Coordinates of C-alpha atoms in Angstrom, one line a residue:
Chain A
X20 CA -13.5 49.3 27.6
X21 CA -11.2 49.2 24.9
X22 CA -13.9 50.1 22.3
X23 CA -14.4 52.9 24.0
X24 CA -11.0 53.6 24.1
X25 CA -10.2 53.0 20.6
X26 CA -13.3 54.8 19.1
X27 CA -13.9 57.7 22.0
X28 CA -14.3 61.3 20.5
X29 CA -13.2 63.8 22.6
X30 CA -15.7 65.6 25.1
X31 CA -17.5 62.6 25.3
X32 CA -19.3 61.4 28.4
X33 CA -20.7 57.9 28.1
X34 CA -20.7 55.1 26.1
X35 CA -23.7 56.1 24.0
X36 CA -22.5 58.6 22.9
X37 CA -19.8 57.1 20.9
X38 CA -19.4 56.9 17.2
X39 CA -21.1 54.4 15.1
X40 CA -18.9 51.9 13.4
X41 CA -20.6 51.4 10.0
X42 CA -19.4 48.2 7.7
X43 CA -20.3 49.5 4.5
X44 CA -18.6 49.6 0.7
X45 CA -15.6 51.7 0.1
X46 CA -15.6 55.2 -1.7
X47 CA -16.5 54.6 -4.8
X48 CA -18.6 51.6 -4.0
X49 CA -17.4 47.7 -5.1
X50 CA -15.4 46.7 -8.1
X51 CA -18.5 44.7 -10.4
X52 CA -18.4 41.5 -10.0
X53 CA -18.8 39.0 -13.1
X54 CA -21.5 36.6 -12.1
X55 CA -22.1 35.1 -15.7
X56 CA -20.8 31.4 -16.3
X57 CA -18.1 30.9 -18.5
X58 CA -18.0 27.5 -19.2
X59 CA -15.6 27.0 -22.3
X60 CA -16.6 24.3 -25.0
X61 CA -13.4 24.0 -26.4
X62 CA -10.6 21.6 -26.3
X63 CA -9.4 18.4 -27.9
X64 CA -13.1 16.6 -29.7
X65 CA -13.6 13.3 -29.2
X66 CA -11.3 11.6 -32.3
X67 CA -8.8 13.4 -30.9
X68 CA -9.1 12.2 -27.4
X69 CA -9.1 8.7 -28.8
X70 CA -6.4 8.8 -31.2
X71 CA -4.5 10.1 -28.7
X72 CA -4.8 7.3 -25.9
X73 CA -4.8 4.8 -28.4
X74 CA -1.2 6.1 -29.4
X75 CA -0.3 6.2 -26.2
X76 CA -1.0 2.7 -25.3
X77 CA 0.4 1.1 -28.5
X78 CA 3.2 2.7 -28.1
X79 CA 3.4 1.9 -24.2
X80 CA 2.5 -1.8 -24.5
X81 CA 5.5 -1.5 -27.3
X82 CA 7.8 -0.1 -24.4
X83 CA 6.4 -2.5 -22.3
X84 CA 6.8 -5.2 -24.2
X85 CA 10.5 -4.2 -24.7
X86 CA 11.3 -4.0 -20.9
X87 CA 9.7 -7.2 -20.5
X88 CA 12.0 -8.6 -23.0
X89 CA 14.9 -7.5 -21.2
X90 CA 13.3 -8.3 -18.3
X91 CA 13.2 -12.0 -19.3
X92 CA 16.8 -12.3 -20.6
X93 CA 18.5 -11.1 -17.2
X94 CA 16.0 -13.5 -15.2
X95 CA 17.3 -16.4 -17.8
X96 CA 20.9 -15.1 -16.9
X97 CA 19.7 -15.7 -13.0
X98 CA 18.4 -19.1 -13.8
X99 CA 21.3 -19.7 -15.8
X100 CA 24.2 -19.1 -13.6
X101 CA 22.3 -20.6 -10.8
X102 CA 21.8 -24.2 -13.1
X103 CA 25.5 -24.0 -13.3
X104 CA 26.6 -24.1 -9.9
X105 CA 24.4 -26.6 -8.7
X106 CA 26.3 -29.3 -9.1
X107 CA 28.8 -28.1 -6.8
X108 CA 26.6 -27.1 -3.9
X109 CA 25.3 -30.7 -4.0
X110 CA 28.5 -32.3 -4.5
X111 CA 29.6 -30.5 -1.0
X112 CA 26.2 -31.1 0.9
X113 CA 26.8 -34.9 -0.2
X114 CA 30.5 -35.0 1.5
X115 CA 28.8 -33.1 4.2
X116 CA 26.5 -36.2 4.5
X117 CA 28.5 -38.7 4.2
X118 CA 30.8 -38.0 6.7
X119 CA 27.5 -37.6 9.1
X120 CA 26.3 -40.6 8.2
X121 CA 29.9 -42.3 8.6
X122 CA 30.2 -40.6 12.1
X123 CA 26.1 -42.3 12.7
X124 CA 26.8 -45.9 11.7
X125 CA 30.2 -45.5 14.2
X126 CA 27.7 -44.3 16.7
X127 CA 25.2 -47.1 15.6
X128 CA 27.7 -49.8 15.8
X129 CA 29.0 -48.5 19.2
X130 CA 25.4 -49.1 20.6
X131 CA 24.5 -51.8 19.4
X132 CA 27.5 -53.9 19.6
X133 CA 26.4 -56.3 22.1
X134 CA 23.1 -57.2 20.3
X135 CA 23.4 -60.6 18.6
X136 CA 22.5 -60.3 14.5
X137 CA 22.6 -57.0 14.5
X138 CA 23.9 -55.6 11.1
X139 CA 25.1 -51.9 11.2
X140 CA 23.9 -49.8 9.0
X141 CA 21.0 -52.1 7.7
X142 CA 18.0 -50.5 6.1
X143 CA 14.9 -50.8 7.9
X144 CA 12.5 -51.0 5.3
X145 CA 11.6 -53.7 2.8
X146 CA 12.2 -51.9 -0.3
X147 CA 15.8 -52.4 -0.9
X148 CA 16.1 -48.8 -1.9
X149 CA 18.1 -46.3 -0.6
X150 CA 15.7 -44.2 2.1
X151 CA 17.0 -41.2 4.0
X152 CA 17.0 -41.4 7.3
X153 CA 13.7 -39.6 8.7
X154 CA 14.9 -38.3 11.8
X155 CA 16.6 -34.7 12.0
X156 CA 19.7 -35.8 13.4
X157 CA 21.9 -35.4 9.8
X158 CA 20.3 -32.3 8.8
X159 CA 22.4 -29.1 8.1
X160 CA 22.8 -27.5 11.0
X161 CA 23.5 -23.7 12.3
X162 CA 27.3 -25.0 13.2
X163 CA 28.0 -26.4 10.0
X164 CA 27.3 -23.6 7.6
X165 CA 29.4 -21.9 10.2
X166 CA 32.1 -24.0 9.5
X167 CA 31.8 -23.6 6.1
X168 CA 32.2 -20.3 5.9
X169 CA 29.2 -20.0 4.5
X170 CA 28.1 -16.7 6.7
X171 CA 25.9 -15.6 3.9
X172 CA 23.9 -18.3 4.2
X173 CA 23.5 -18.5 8.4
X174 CA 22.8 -14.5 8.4
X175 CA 20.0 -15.4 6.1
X176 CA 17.0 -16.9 7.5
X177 CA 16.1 -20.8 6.5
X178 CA 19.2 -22.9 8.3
X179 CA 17.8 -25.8 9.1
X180 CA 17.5 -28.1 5.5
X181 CA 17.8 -31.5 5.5
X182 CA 19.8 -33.3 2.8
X183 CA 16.9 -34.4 1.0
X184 CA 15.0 -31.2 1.2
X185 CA 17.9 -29.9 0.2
X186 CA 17.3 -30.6 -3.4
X187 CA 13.7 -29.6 -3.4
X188 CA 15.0 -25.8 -2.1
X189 CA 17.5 -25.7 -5.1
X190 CA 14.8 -27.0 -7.2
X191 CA 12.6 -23.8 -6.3
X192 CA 15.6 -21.5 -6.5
X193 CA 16.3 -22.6 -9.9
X194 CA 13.1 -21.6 -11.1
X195 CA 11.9 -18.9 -8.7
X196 CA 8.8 -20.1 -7.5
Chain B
X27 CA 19.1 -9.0 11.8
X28 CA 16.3 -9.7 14.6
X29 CA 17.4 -6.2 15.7
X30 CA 17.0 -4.3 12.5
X31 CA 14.2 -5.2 11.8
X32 CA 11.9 -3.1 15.1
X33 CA 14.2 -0.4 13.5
X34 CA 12.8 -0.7 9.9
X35 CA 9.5 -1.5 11.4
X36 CA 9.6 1.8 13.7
X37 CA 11.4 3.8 10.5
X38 CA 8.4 3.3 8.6
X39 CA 5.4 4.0 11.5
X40 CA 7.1 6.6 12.7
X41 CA 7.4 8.5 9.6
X42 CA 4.0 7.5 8.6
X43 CA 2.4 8.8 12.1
X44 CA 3.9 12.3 11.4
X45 CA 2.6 12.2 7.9
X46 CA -0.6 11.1 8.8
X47 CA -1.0 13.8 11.2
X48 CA 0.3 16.3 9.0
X49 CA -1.9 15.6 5.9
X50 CA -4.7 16.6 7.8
X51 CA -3.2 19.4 8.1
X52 CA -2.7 19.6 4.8
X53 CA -5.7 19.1 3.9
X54 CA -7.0 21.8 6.1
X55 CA -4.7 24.3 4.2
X56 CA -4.9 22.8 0.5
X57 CA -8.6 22.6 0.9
X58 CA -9.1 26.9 2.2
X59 CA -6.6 27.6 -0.6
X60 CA -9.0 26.1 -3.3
X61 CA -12.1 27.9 -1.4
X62 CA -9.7 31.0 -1.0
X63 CA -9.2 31.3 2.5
X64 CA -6.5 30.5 4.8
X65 CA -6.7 27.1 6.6
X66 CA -5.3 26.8 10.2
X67 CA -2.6 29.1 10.9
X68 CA -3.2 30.1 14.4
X69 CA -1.4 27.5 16.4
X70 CA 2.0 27.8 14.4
X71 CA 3.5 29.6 11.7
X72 CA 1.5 28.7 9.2
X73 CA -0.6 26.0 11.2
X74 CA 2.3 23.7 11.7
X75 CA 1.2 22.7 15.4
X76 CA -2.2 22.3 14.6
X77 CA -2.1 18.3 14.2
X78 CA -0.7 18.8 17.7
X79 CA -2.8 20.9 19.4
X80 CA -5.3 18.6 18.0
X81 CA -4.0 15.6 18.9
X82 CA -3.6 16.6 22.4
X83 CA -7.0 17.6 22.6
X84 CA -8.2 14.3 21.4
X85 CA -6.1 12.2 23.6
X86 CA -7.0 14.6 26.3
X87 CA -10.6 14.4 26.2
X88 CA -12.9 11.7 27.6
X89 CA -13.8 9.0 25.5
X90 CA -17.5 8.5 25.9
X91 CA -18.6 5.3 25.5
X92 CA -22.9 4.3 24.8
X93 CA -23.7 2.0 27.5
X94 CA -25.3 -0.7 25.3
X95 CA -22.5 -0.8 22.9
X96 CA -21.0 -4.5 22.7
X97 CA -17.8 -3.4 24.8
X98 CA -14.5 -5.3 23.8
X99 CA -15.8 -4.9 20.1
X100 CA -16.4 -1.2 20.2
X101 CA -13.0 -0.7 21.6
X102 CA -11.1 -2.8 19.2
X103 CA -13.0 -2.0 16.1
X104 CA -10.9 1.5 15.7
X105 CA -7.8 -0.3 16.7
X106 CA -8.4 -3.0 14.3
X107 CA -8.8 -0.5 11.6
X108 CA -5.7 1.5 12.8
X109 CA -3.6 -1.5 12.6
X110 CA -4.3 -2.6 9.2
X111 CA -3.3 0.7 7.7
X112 CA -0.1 0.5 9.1
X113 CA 0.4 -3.4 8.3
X114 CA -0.4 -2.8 4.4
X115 CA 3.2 -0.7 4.5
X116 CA 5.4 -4.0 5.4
X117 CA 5.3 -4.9 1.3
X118 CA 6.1 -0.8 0.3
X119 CA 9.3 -0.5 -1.7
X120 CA 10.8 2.8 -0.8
X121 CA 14.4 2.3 -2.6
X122 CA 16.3 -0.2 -4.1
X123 CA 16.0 -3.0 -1.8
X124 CA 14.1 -0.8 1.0
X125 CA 10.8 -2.6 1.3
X126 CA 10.6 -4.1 5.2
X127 CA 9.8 -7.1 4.0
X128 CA 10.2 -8.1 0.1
X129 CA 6.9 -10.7 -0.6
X130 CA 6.5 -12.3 -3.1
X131 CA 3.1 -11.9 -3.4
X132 CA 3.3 -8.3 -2.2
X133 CA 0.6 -6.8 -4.1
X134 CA -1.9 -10.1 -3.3
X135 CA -0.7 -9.0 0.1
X136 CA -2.0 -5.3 -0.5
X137 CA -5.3 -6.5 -1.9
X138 CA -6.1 -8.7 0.8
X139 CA -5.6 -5.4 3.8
X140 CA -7.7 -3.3 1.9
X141 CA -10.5 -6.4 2.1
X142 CA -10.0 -6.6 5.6
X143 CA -10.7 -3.2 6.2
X144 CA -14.2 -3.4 5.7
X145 CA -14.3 -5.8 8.6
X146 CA -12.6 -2.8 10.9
X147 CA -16.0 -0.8 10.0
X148 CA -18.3 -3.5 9.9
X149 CA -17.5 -4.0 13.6
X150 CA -17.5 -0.7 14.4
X151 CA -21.0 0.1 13.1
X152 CA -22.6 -3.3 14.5
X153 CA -21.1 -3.0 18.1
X154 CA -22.4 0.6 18.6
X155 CA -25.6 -0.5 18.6
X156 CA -27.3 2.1 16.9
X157 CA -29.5 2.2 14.0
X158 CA -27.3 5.2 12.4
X159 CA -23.9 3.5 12.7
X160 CA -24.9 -0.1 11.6
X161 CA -26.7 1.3 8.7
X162 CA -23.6 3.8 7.7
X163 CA -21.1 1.0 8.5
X164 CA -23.4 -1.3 5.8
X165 CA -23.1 1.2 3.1
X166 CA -20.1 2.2 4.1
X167 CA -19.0 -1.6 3.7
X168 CA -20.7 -2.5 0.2
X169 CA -19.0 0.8 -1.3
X170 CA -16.1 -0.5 -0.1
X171 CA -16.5 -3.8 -1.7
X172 CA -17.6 -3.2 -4.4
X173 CA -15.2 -0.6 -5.7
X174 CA -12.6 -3.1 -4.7
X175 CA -13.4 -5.6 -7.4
X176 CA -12.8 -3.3 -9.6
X177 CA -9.6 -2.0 -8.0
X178 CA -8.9 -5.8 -8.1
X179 CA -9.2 -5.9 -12.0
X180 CA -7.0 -3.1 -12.5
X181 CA -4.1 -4.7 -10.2
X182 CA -4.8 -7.5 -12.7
X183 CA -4.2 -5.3 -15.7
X184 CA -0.5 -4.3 -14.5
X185 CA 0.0 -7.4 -13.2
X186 CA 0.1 -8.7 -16.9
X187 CA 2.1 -6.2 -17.9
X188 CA 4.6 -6.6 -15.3
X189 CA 5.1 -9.9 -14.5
X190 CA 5.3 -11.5 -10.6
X191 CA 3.8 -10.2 -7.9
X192 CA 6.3 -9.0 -6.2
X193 CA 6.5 -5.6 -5.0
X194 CA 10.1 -4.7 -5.5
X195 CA 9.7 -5.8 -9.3
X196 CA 6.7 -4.3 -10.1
X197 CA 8.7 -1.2 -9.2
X198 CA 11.6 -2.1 -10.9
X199 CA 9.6 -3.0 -14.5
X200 CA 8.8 0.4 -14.3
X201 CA 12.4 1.5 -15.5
X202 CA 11.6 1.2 -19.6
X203 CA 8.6 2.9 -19.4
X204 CA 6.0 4.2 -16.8
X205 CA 2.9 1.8 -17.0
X206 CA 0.7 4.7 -16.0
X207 CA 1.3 5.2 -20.0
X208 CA -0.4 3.3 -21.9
X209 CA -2.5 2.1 -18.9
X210 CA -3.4 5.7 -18.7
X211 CA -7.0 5.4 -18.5
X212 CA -6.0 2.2 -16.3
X213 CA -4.7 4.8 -13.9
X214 CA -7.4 7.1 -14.0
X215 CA -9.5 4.1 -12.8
X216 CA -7.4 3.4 -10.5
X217 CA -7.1 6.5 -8.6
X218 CA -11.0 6.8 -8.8
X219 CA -11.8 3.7 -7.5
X220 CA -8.8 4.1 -4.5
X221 CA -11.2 7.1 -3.9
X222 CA -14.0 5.4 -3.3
X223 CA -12.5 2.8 -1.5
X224 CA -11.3 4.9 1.2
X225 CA -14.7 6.4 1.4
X226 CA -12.8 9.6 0.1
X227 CA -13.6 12.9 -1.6
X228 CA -16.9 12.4 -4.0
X229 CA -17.7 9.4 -2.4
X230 CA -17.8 9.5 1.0
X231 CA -21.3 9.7 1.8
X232 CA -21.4 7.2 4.3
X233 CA -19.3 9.3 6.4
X234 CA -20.5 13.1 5.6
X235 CA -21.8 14.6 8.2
X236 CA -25.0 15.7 7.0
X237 CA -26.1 12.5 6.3
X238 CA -26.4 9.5 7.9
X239 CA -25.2 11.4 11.0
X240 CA -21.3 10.1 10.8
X241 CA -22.1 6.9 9.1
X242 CA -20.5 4.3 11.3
X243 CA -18.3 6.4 13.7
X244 CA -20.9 8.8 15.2
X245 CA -20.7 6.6 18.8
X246 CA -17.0 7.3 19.0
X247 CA -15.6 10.0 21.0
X248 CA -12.2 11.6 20.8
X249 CA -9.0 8.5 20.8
X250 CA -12.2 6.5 18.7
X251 CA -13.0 8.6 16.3
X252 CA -9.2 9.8 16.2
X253 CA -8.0 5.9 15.5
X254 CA -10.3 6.1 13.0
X255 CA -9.4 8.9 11.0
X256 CA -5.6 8.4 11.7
X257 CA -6.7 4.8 10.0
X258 CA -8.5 6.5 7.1
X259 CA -5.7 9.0 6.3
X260 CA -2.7 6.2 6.7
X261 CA -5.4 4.4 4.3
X262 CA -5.4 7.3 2.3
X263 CA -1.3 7.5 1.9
X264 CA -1.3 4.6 1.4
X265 CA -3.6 4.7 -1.5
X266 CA -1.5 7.5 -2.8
X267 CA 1.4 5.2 -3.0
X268 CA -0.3 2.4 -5.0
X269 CA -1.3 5.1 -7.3
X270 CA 2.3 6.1 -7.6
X271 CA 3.6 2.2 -8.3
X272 CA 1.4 2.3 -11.1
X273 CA 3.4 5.2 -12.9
X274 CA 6.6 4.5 -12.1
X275 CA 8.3 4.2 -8.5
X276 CA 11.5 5.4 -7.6
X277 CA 13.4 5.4 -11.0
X278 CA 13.4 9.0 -12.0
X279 CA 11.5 10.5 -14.6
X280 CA 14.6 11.0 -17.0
X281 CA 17.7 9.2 -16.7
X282 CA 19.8 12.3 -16.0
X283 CA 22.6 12.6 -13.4
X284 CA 21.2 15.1 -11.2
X285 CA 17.8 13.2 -10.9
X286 CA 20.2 10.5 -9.5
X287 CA 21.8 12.3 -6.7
X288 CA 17.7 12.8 -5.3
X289 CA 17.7 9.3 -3.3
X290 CA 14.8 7.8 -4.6
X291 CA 12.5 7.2 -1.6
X292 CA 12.5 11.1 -1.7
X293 CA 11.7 11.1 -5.4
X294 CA 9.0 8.3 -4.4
X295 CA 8.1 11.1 -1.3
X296 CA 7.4 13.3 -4.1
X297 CA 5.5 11.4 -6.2
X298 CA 3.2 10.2 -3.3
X299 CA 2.7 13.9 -2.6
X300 CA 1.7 15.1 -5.9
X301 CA -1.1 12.5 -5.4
X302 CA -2.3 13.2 -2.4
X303 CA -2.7 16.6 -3.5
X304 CA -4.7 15.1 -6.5
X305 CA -6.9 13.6 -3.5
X306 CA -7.7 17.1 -1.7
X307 CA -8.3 18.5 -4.9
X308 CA -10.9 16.6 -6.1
X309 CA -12.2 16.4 -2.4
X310 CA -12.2 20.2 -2.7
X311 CA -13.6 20.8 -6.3
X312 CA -16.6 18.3 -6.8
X313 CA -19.8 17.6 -5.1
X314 CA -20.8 14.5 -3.2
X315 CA -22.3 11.2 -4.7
X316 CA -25.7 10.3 -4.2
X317 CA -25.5 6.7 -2.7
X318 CA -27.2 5.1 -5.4
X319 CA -25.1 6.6 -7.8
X320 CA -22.0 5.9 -6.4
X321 CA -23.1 1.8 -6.1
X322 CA -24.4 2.4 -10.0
X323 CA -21.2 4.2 -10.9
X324 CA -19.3 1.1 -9.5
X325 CA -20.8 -1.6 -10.6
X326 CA -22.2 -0.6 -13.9
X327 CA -19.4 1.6 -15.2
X328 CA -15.7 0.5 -13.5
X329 CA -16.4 -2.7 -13.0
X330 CA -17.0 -3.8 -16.7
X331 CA -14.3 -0.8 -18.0
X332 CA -12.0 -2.6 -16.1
X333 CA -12.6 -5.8 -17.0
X334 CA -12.5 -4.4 -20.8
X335 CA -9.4 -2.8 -19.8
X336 CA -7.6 -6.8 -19.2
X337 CA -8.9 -8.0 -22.7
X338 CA -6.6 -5.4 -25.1
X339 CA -3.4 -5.7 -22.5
X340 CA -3.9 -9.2 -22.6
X341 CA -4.3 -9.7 -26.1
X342 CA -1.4 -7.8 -27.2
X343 CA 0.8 -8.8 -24.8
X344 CA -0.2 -12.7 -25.6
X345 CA 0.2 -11.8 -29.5
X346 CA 3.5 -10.1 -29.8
X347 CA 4.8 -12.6 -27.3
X348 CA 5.7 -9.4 -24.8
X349 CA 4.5 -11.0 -21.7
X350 CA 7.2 -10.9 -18.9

């Protein structure tokens, strides 16, 4: 219907007789098309190519080699300042320890204080070493890194490190591994 | 900081969804341009509710399922492929200390998702139980593996250059100078390979249409199929982005103050972009593999450039004592 009304002539009766739409070239007919390949052959030959990515990677493994330098010297710094504050942090995990393990031979002496022969605090192993105690009871706990204001530390993630694998995390912050 | 991090986590999918959706639409576009037509620009202005309209349309649809398929597989096989494309973006760095979570071994951590993707389309070809989509998901599979050994190697040959394998720090060696520089035929590589890994552009004759009917995807119908391709295009970004760590993160091209003001996940935004465009491009502007050429361009011609490629880093680095 809309055909009909777009394209109608006037006087015109049916449908058949309406004018032909004809898809054909504009006046004048089509611009000529180029349909011969044009591949150039020139550019940069093949020394040139070469030479040039064998400039750019000497002088990028130069720059490289630079930025690892730096690289290395701020990570020593890391290592460095780390090294020298160790000391400390051990010296306060070992008060922290020994006044746990003061408050666990009270507690141990408490208990057993009816036992006949019973010597407080006595190693139980043959060795005549010092041994850590193996249980968990001593480790650092969420509370105390509270109390030592060490909030850093608790909003991080590891809390729970025993005194003696205490040394092995410093150990393996030192160096990074 | 157990509630930040569904907010990081959501940060990053959400954005990545959108993007995913609207690099196909992309695509669409970038791809008529080349061919000079217009791409889809009949939903929106300019086509912009396109990944919309077709994303309703797939989710409204009803997902037909072969009756002799192995069931719980065929419905988890997509899913499985989904999920690992959006896993692999845990270890991205998108600023200064904006990676969700800062591995150590975050590009081992890379490597080892694009390995397990070729599980995602192993099961997806074997549980449909057809001939077609087992033997697709096979080739599809070996291209995969194969171009990943060399993909490994090249990882390997930055990983010299730059030290650990930390994500964050491979980015931040960056800073002297680009390593896409002198590992510029590195990157080429690189980017080629990621190609064919994704079963992308020239390679992707296990999933052209003509042959192979589909390759491994042809029994999937509508939120299938749609997974998959949502998995293959997150794949695809992500791909984009390991191209980009190679030359240079988020540190700006020059040092100058007004590159500074541009935070620098949107100067790494731009960087991914510029090479996903590379991606449609060379989609758009070269024919298809033949399947035996594609294997023989894999394993006789990147896999022993790359491993060429380690011997000279290594050896200069090693001699002029620049290793990190």
């Amino acid at each position: 219907m809309t055909e009909a009304m777009i394209r109608k002539k006037p006087g015109m009766v049916s449908v058949k007789d309406m004018p032909v739409l004809q898809d054909g070239p504009p006046p004048g007919g089509f611009a000529p098309v180029r349909y011969a390949r044009r591949i150039p052959n020139t550019g940069p030959s093949a020394t040139a190519i070469f030479l040039a990515a064998f400039g750019a990677f000497s002088w990028g493994m130069y720059q490289v080699g630079q930025g690892n330098k730096i690289r290395r010297a701020l990570k020593e710094e890391k290592y460095a300042a780390r090294r020298a504050i160790l000391p400390v942090l051990q010296a306060e995990e070992d008060e922290r320890f020994v006044k746990e393990w003061k408050k666990y031979l009270e507690y141990e002496a408490e208990v057993m204080k009816d036992v006949p022969g019973w010597k407080v605090g006595e190693s139980v192993y043959h060795s005549g070493r010092w041994v850590p105690p193996s249980t968990g009871e001593l480790r650092l706990m969420f509370g105390d890194l509270v109390a030592c204001g060490r909030l850093s530390v608790v909003m991080k993630s590891s809390v729970l490190r025993s005194a003696t694998f205490l040394v092995i995390c410093l150990f393996c912050w030192l160096t990074n591994k | 900081m157990y509630i930040a991090v569904p907010a990081e986590i959501l940060g990053i999918i959400l954005p990545l969804l959108l993007g995913v959706a609207f690099l196909v639409l992309a695509e669409r576009k970038v791809m008529a341009f080349v061919q000079r037509r217009k791409g889809p620009d009949v939903v929106g202005s300019f086509g912009l509710l396109q990944p919309l309209a077709d994303g309703s349309k797939l989710i409204l649809k009803e997902p037909i399922s072969p009756s002799s398929a192995n069931f719980s597989l065929f419905r988890m096989a997509p899913v499985a492929t989904f999920m690992l494309s959006l896993v692999a973006w845990a270890v991205v760095p998108f600023d200064y200390g904006m990676v969700l979570s800062d591995l150590n071994i975050g590009l081992l951590y890379l490597f080892a998702i694009s390995s397990l993707g070729v599980y995602g389309i192993i099961t997806a070809g074997r549980s449909s139980n057809s001939k077609y989509a087992f033997l697709g998901a096979l080739r599809s599979a070996a291209q995969m593996v194969s171009y990943e050994v060399s993909i490994g190697l090249i990882l390997i040959t930055v990983l010299i250059c730059v030290g650990p394998r930390n994500s964050s720090e491979i980015v931040m060696a960056q800073k002297q100078i680009w390593s896409g520089i002198p590992l510029f035929p590195v990157l080429v590589m690189f980017f080629i390979s990621r190609l064919a890994e994704t079963n992308r552009a020239p390679f992707d004759l296990p999933e052209a249409e003509a042959e192979s009917v589909a390759g491994y995807n042809v029994e999937y119908s509508s939120m299938g199929s749609a997974l998959f391709f949502l998995g293959e295009y997150a794949n695809m970004i992500l791909m984009g982005l390991c191209t980009s760590l190679s030359p240079g993160g988020w540190p700006p091209i020059l040092d100058l103050p007004i590159f500074q003001k541009i935070p620098g996940s949107i100067r790494f935004s731009i960087k991914v972009i510029l090479f996903l465009f590379l991606y449609i491009w060379v989609r758009a502007a070269f024919p298809r593999y033949r399947y035996d050429q594609l294997m023989g361009l894999g394993r006789k011609v990147f896999l022993p450039l790359s491993l060429a490629r380690v011997v000279p880093v290594s050896g200069v680095l090693v001699t002029f004592q620049w290793l990190p």
